[in-house]
PDB file of N, CA and C in Angstrom:
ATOM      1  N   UNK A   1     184.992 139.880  22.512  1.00 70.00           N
ATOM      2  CA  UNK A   1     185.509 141.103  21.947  1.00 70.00           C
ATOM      3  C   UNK A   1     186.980 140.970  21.556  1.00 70.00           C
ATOM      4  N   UNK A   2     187.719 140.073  22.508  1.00 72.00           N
ATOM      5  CA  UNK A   2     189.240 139.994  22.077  1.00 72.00           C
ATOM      6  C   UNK A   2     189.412 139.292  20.648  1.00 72.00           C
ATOM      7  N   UNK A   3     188.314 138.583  19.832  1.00 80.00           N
ATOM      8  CA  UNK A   3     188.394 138.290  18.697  1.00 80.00           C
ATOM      9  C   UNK A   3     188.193 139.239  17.799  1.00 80.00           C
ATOM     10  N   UNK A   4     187.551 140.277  17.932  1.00 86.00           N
ATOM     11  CA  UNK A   4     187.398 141.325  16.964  1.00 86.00           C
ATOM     12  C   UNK A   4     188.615 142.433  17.492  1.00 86.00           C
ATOM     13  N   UNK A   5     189.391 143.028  18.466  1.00 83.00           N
ATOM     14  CA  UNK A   5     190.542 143.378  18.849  1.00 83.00           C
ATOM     15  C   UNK A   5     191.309 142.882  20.030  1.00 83.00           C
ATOM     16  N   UNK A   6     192.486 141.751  19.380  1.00 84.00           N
ATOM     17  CA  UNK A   6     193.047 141.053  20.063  1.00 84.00           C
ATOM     18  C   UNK A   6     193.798 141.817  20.857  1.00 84.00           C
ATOM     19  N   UNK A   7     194.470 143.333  20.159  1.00 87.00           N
ATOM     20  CA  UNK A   7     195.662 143.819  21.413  1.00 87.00           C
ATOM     21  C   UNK A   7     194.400 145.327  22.072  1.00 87.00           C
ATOM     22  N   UNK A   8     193.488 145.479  22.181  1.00 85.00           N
ATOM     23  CA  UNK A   8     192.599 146.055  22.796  1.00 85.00           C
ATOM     24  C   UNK A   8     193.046 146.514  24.686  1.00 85.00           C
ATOM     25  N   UNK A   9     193.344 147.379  24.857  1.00 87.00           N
ATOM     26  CA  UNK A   9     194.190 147.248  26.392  1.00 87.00           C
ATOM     27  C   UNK A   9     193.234 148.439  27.086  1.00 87.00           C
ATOM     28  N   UNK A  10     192.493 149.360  26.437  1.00 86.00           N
ATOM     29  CA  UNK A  10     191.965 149.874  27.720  1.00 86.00           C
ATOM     30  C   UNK A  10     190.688 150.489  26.599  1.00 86.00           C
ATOM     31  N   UNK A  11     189.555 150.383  27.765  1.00 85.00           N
ATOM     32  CA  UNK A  11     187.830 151.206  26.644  1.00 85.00           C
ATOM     33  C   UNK A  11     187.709 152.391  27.791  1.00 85.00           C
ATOM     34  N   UNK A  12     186.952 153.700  26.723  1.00 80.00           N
ATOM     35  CA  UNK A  12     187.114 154.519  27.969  1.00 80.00           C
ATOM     36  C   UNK A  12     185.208 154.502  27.817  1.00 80.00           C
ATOM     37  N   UNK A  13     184.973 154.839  29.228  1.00 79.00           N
ATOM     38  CA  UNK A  13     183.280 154.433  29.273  1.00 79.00           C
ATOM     39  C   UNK A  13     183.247 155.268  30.847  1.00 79.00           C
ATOM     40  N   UNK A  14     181.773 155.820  30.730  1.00 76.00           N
ATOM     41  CA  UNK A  14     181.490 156.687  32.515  1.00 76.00           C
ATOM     42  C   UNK A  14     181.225 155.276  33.264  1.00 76.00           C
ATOM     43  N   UNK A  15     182.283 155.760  34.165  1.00 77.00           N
ATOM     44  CA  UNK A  15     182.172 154.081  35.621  1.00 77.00           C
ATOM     45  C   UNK A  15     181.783 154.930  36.554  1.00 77.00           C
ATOM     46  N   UNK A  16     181.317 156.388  37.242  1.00 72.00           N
ATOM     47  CA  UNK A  16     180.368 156.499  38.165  1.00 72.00           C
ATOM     48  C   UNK A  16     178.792 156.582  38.254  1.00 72.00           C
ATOM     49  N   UNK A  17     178.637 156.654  39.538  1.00 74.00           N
ATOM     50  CA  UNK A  17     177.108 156.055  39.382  1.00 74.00           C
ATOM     51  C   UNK A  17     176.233 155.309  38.823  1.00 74.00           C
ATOM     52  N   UNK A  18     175.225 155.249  38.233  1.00 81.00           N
ATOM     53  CA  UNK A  18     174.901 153.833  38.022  1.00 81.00           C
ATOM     54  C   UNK A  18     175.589 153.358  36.649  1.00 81.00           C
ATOM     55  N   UNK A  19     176.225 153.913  36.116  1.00 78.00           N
ATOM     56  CA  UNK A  19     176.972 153.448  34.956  1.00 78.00           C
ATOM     57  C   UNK A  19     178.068 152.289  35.417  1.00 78.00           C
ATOM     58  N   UNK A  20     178.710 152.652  37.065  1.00 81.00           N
ATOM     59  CA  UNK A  20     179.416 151.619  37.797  1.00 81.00           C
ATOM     60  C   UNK A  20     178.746 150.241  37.926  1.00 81.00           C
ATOM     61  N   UNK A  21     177.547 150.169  37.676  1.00 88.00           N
ATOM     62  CA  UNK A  21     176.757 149.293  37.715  1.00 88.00           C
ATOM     63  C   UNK A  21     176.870 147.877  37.076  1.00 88.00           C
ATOM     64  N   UNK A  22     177.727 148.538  35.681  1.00 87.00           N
ATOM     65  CA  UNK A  22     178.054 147.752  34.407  1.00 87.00           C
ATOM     66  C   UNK A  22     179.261 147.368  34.488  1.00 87.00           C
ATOM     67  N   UNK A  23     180.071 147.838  35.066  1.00 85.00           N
ATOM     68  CA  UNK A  23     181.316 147.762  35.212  1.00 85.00           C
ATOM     69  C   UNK A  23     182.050 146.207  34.856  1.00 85.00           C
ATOM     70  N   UNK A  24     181.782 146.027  35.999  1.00 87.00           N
ATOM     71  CA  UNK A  24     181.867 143.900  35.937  1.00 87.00           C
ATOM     72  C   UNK A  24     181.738 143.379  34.542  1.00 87.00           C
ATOM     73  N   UNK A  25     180.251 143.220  34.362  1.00 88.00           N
ATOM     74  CA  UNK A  25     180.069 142.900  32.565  1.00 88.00           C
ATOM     75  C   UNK A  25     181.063 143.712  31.480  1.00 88.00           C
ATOM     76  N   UNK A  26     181.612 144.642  31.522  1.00 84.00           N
ATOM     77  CA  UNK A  26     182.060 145.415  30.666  1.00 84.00           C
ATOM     78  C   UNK A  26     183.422 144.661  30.958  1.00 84.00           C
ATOM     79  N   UNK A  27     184.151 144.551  31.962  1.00 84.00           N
ATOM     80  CA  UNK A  27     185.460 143.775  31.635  1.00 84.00           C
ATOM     81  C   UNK A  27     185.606 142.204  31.304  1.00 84.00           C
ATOM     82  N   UNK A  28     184.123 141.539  32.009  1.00 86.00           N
ATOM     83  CA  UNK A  28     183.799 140.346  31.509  1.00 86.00           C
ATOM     84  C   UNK A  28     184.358 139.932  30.219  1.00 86.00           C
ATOM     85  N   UNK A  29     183.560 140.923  29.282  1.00 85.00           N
ATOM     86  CA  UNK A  29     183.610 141.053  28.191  1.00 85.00           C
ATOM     87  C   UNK A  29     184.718 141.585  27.617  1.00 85.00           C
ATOM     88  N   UNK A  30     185.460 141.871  27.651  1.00 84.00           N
ATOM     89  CA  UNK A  30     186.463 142.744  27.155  1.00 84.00           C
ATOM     90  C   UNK A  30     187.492 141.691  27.888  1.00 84.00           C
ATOM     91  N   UNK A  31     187.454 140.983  29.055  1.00 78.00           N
ATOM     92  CA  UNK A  31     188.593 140.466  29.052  1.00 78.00           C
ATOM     93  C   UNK A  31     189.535 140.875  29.886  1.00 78.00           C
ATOM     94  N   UNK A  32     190.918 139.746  30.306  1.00 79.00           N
ATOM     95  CA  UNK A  32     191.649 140.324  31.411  1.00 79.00           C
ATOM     96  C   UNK A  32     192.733 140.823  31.161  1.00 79.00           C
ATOM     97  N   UNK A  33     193.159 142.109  31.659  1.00 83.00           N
ATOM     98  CA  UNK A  33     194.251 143.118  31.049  1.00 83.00           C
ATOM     99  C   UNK A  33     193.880 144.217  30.769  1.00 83.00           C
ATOM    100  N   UNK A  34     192.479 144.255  30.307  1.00 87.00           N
ATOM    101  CA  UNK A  34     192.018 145.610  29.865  1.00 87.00           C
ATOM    102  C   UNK A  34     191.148 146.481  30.954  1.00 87.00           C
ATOM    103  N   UNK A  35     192.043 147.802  30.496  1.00 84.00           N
ATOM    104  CA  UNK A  35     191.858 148.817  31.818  1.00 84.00           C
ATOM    105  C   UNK A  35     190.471 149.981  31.616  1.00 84.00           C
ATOM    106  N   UNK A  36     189.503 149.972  32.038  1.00 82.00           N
ATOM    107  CA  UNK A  36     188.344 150.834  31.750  1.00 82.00           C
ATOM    108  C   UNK A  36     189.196 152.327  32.438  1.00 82.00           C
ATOM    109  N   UNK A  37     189.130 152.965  31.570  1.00 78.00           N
ATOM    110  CA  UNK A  37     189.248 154.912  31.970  1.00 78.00           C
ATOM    111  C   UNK A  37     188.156 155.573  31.478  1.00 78.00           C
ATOM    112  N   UNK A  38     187.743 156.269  32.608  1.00 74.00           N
ATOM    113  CA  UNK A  38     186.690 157.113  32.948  1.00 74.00           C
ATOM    114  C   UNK A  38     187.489 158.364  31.664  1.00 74.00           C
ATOM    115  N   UNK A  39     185.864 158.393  31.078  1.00 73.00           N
ATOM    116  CA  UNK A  39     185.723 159.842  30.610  1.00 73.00           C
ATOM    117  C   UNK A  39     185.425 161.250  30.889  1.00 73.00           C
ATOM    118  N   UNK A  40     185.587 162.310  30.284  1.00 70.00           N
ATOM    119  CA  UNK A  40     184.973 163.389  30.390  1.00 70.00           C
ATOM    120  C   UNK A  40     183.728 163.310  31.809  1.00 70.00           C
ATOM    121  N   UNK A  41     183.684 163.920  32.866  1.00 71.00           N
ATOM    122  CA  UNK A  41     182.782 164.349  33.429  1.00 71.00           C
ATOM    123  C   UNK A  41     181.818 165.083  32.581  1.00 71.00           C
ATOM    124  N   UNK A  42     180.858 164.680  32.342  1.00 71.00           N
ATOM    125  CA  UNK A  42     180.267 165.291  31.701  1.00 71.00           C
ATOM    126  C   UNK A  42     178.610 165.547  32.456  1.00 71.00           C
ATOM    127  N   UNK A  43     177.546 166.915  32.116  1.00 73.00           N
ATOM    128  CA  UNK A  43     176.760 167.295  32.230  1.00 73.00           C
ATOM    129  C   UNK A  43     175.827 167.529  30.813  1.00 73.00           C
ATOM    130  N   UNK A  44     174.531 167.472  31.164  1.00 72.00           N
ATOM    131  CA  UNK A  44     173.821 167.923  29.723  1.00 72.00           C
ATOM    132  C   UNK A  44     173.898 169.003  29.630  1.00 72.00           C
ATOM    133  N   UNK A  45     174.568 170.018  30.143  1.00 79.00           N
ATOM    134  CA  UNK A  45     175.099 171.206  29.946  1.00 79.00           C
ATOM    135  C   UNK A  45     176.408 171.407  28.713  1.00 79.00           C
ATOM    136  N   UNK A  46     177.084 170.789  29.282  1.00 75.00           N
ATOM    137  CA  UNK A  46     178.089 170.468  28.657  1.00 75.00           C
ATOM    138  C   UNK A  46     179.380 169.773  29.484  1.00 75.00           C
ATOM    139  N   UNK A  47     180.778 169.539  28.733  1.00 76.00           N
ATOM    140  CA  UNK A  47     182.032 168.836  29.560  1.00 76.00           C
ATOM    141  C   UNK A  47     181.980 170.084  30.692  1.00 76.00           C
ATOM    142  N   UNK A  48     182.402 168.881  32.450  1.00 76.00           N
ATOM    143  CA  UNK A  48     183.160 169.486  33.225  1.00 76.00           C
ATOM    144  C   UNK A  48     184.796 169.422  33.742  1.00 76.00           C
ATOM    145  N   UNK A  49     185.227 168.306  33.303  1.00 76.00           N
ATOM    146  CA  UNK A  49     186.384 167.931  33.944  1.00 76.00           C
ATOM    147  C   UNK A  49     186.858 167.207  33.333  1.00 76.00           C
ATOM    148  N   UNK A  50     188.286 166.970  33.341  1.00 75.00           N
ATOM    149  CA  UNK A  50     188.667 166.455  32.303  1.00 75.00           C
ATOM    150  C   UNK A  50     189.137 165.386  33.015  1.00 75.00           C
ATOM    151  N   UNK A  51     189.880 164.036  32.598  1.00 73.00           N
ATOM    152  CA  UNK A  51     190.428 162.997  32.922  1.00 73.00           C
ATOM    153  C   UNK A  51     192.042 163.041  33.528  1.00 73.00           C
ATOM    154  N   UNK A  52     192.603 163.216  34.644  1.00 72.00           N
ATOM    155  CA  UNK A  52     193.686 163.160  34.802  1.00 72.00           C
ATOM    156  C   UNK A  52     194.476 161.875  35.320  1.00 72.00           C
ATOM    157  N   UNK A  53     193.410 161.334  36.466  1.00 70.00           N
ATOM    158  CA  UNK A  53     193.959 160.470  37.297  1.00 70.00           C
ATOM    159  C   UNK A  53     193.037 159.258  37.354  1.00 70.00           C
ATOM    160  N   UNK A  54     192.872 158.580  37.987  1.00 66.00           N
ATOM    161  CA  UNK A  54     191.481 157.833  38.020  1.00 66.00           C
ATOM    162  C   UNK A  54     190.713 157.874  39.342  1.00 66.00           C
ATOM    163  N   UNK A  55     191.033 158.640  39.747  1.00 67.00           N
ATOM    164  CA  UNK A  55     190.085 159.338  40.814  1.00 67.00           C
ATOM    165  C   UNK A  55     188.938 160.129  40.041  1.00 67.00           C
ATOM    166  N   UNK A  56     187.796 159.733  40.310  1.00 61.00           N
ATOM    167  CA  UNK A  56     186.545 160.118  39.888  1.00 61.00           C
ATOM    168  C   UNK A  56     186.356 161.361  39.960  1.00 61.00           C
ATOM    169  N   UNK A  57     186.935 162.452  40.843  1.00 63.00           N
ATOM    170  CA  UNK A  57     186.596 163.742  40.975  1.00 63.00           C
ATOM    171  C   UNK A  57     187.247 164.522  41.166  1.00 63.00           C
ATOM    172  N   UNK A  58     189.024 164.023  40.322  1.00 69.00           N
ATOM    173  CA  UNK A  58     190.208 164.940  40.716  1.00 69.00           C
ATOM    174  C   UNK A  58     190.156 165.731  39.385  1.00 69.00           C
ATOM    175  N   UNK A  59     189.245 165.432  38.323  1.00 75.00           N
ATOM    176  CA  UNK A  59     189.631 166.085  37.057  1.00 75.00           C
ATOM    177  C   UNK A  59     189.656 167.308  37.077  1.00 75.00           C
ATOM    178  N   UNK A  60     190.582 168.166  36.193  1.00 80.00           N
ATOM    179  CA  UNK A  60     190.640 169.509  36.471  1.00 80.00           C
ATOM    180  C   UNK A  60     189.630 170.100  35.089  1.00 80.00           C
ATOM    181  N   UNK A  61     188.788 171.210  35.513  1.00 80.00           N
ATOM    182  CA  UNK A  61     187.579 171.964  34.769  1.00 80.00           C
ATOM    183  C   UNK A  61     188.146 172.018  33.319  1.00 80.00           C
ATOM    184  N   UNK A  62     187.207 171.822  32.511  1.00 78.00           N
ATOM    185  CA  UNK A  62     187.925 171.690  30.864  1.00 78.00           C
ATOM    186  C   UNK A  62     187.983 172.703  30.684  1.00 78.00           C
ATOM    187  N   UNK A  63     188.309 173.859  30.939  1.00 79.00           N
ATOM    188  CA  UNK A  63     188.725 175.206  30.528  1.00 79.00           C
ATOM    189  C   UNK A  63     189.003 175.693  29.486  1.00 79.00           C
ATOM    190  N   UNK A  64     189.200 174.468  28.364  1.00 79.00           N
ATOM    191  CA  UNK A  64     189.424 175.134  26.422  1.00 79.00           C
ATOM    192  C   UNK A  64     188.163 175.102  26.412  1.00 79.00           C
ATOM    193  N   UNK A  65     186.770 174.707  26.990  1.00 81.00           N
ATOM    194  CA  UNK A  65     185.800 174.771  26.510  1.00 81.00           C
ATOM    195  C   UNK A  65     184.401 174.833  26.834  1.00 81.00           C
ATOM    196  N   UNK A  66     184.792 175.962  28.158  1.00 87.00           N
ATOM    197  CA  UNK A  66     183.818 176.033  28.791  1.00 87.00           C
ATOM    198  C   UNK A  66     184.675 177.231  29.688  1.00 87.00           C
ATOM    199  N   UNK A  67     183.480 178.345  29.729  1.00 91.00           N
ATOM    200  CA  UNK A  67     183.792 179.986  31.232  1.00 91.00           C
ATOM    201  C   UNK A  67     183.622 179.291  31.993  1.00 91.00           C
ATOM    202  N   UNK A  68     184.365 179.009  33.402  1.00 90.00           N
ATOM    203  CA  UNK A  68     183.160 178.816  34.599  1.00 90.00           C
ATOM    204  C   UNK A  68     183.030 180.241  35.565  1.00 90.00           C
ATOM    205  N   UNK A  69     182.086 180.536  35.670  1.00 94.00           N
ATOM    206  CA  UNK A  69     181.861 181.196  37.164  1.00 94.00           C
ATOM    207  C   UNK A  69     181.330 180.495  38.262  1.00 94.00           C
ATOM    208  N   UNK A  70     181.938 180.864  39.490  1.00 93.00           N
ATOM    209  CA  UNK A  70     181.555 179.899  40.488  1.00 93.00           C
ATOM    210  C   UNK A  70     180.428 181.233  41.660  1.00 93.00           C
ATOM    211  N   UNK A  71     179.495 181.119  41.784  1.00 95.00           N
ATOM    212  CA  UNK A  71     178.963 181.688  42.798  1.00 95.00           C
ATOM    213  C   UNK A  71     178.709 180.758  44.374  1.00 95.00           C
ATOM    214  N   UNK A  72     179.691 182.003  45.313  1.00 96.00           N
ATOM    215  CA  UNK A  72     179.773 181.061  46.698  1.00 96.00           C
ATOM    216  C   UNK A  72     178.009 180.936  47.127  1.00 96.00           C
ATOM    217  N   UNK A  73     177.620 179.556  47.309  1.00 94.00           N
ATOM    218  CA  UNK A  73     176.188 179.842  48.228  1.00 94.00           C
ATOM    219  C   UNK A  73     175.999 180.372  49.035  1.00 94.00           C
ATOM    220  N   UNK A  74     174.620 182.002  48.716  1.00 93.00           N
ATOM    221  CA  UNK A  74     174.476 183.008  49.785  1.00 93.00           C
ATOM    222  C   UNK A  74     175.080 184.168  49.430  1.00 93.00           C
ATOM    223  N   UNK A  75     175.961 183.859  48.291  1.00 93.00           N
ATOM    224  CA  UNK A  75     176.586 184.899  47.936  1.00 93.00           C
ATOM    225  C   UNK A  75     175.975 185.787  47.037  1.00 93.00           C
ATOM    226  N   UNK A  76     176.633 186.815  46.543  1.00 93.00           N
ATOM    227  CA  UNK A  76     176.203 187.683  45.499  1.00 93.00           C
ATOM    228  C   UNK A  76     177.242 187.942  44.166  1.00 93.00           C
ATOM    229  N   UNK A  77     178.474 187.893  44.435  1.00 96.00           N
ATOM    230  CA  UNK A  77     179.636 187.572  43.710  1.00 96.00           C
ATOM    231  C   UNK A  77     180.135 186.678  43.126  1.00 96.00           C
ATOM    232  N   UNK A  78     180.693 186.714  41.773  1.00 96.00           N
ATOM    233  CA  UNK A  78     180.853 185.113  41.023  1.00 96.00           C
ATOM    234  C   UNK A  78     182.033 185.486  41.236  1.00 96.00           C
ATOM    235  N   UNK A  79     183.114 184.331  41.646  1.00 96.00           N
ATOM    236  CA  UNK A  79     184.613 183.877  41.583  1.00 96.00           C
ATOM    237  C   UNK A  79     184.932 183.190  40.294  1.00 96.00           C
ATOM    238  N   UNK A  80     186.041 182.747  40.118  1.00 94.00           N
ATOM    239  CA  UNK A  80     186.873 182.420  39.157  1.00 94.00           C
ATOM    240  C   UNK A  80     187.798 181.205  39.805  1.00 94.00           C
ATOM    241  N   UNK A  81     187.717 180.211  38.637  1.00 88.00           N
ATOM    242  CA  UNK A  81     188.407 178.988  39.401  1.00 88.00           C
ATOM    243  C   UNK A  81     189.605 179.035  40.314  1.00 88.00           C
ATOM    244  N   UNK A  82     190.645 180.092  39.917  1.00 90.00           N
ATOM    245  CA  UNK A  82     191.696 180.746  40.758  1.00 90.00           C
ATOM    246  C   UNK A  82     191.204 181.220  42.015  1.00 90.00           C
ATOM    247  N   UNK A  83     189.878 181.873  42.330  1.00 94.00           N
ATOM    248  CA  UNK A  83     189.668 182.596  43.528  1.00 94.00           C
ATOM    249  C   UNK A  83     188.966 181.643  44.629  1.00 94.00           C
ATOM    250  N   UNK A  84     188.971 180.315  44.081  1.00 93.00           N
ATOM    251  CA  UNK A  84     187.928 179.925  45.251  1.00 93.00           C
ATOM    252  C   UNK A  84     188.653 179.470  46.225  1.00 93.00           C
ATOM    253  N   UNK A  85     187.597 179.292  47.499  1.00 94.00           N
ATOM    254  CA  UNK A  85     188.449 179.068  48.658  1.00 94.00           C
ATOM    255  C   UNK A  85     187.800 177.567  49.357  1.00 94.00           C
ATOM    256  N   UNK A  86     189.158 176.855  50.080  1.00 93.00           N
ATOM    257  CA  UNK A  86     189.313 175.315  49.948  1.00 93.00           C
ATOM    258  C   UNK A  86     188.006 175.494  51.095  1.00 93.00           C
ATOM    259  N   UNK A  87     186.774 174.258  50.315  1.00 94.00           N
ATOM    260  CA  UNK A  87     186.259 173.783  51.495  1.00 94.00           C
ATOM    261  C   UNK A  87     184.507 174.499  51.744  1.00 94.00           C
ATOM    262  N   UNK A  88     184.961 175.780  50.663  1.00 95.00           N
ATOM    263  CA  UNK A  88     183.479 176.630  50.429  1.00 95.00           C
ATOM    264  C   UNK A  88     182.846 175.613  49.441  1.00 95.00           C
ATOM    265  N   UNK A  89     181.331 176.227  49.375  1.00 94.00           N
ATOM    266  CA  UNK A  89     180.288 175.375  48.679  1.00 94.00           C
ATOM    267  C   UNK A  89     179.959 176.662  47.866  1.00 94.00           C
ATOM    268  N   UNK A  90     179.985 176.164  46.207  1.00 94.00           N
ATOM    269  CA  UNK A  90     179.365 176.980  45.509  1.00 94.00           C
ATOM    270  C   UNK A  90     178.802 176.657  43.968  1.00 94.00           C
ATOM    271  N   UNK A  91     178.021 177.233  43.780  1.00 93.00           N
ATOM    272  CA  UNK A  91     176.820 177.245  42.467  1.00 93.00           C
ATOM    273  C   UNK A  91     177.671 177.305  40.993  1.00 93.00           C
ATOM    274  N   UNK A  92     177.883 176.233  40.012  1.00 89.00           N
ATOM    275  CA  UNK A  92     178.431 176.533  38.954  1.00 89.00           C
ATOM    276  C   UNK A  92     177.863 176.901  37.852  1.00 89.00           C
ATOM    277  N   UNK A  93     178.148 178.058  37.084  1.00 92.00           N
ATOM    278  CA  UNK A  93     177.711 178.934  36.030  1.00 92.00           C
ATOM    279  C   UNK A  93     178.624 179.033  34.958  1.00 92.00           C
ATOM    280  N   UNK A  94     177.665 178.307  33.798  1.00 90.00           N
ATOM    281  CA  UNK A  94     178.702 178.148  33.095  1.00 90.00           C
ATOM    282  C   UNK A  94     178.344 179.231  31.377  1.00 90.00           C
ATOM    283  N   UNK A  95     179.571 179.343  30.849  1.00 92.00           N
ATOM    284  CA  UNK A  95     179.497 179.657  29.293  1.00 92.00           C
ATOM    285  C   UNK A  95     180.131 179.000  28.635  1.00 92.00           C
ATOM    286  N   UNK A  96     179.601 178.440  27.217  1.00 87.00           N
ATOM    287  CA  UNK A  96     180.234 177.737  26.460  1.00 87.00           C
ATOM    288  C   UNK A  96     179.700 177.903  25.195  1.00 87.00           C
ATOM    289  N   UNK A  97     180.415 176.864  24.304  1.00 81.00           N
ATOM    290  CA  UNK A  97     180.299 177.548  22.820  1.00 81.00           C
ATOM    291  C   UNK A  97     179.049 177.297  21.940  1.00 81.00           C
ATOM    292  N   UNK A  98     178.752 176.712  22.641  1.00 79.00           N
ATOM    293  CA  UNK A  98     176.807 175.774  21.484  1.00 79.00           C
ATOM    294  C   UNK A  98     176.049 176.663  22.254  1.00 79.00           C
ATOM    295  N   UNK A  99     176.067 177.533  23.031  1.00 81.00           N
ATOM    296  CA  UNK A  99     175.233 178.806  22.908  1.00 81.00           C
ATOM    297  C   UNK A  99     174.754 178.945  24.538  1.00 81.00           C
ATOM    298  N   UNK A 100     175.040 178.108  25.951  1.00 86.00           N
ATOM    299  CA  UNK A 100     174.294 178.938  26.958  1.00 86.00           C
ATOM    300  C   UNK A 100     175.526 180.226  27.441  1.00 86.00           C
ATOM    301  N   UNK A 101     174.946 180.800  27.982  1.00 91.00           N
ATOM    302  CA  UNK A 101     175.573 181.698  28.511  1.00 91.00           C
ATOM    303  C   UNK A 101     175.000 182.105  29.703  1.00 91.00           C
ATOM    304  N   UNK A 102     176.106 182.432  30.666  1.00 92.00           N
ATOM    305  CA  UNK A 102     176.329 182.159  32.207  1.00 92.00           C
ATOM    306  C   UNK A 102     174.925 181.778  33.080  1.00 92.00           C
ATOM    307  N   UNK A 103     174.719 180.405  32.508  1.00 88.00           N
ATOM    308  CA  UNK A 103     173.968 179.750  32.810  1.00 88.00           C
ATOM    309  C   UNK A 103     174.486 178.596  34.037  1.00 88.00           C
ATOM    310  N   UNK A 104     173.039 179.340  35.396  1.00 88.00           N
ATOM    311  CA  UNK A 104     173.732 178.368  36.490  1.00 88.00           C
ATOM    312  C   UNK A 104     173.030 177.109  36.413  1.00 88.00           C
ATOM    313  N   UNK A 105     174.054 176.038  36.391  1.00 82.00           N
ATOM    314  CA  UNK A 105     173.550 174.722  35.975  1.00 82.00           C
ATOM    315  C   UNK A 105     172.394 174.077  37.222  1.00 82.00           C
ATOM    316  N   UNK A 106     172.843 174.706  38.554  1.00 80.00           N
ATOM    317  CA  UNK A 106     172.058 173.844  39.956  1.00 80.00           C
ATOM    318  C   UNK A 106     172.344 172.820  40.448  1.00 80.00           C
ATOM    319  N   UNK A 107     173.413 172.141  39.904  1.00 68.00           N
ATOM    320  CA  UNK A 107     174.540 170.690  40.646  1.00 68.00           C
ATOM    321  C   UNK A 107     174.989 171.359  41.624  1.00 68.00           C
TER     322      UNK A 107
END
């Protein structure tokens, strides 16, 4: 690949779960220097999180493009990413623009 882009320094590609799988071959190939960054969390729902750090699950909720409501499990009340509390478990419901609406995903 460094013959078709010699100054090539980082591919962004999903490295959790079994996509981590590939990982190895993917820098094989690509060569030493070049840094794989994780993309978009993403769901077939739609984006959840965006890329900040390279911690797999620090991304913060893509919020230009997607409502979330969070319902606590057991609960009856949907919160708001501001209201939740550290350490509760809860159901994400989402709205977004290709058409579901406050649709709870079940992750």
């Amino acid at each position: 690949m460094r013959d078709v882009w010699p100054a090539l320094s980082v591919v962004m590609s999903w490295t959790a779960a079994s996509c981590g799988l590939y990982l190895p071959r993917v820098l094989e190939r690509y060569g030493e220097g070049v840094q794989v960054q994780q993309v978009l969390s993403n769901s077939s729902e739609g984006p959840l999180t965006m890329v900040s750090t390279e911690h797999l699950t620090a991304g913060p909720p893509c919020i230009t493009d997607v409502f979330y409501e969070l319902l606590p499990v057991g609960g009856t009340q949907t919160r708001l990413v501001d209201e939740l509390d550290v350490g509760a478990e809860y159901e994400m419901i989402m709205t977004q623009s290709c058409g579901l609406y406050r649709y709870a995903i079940g992750d």
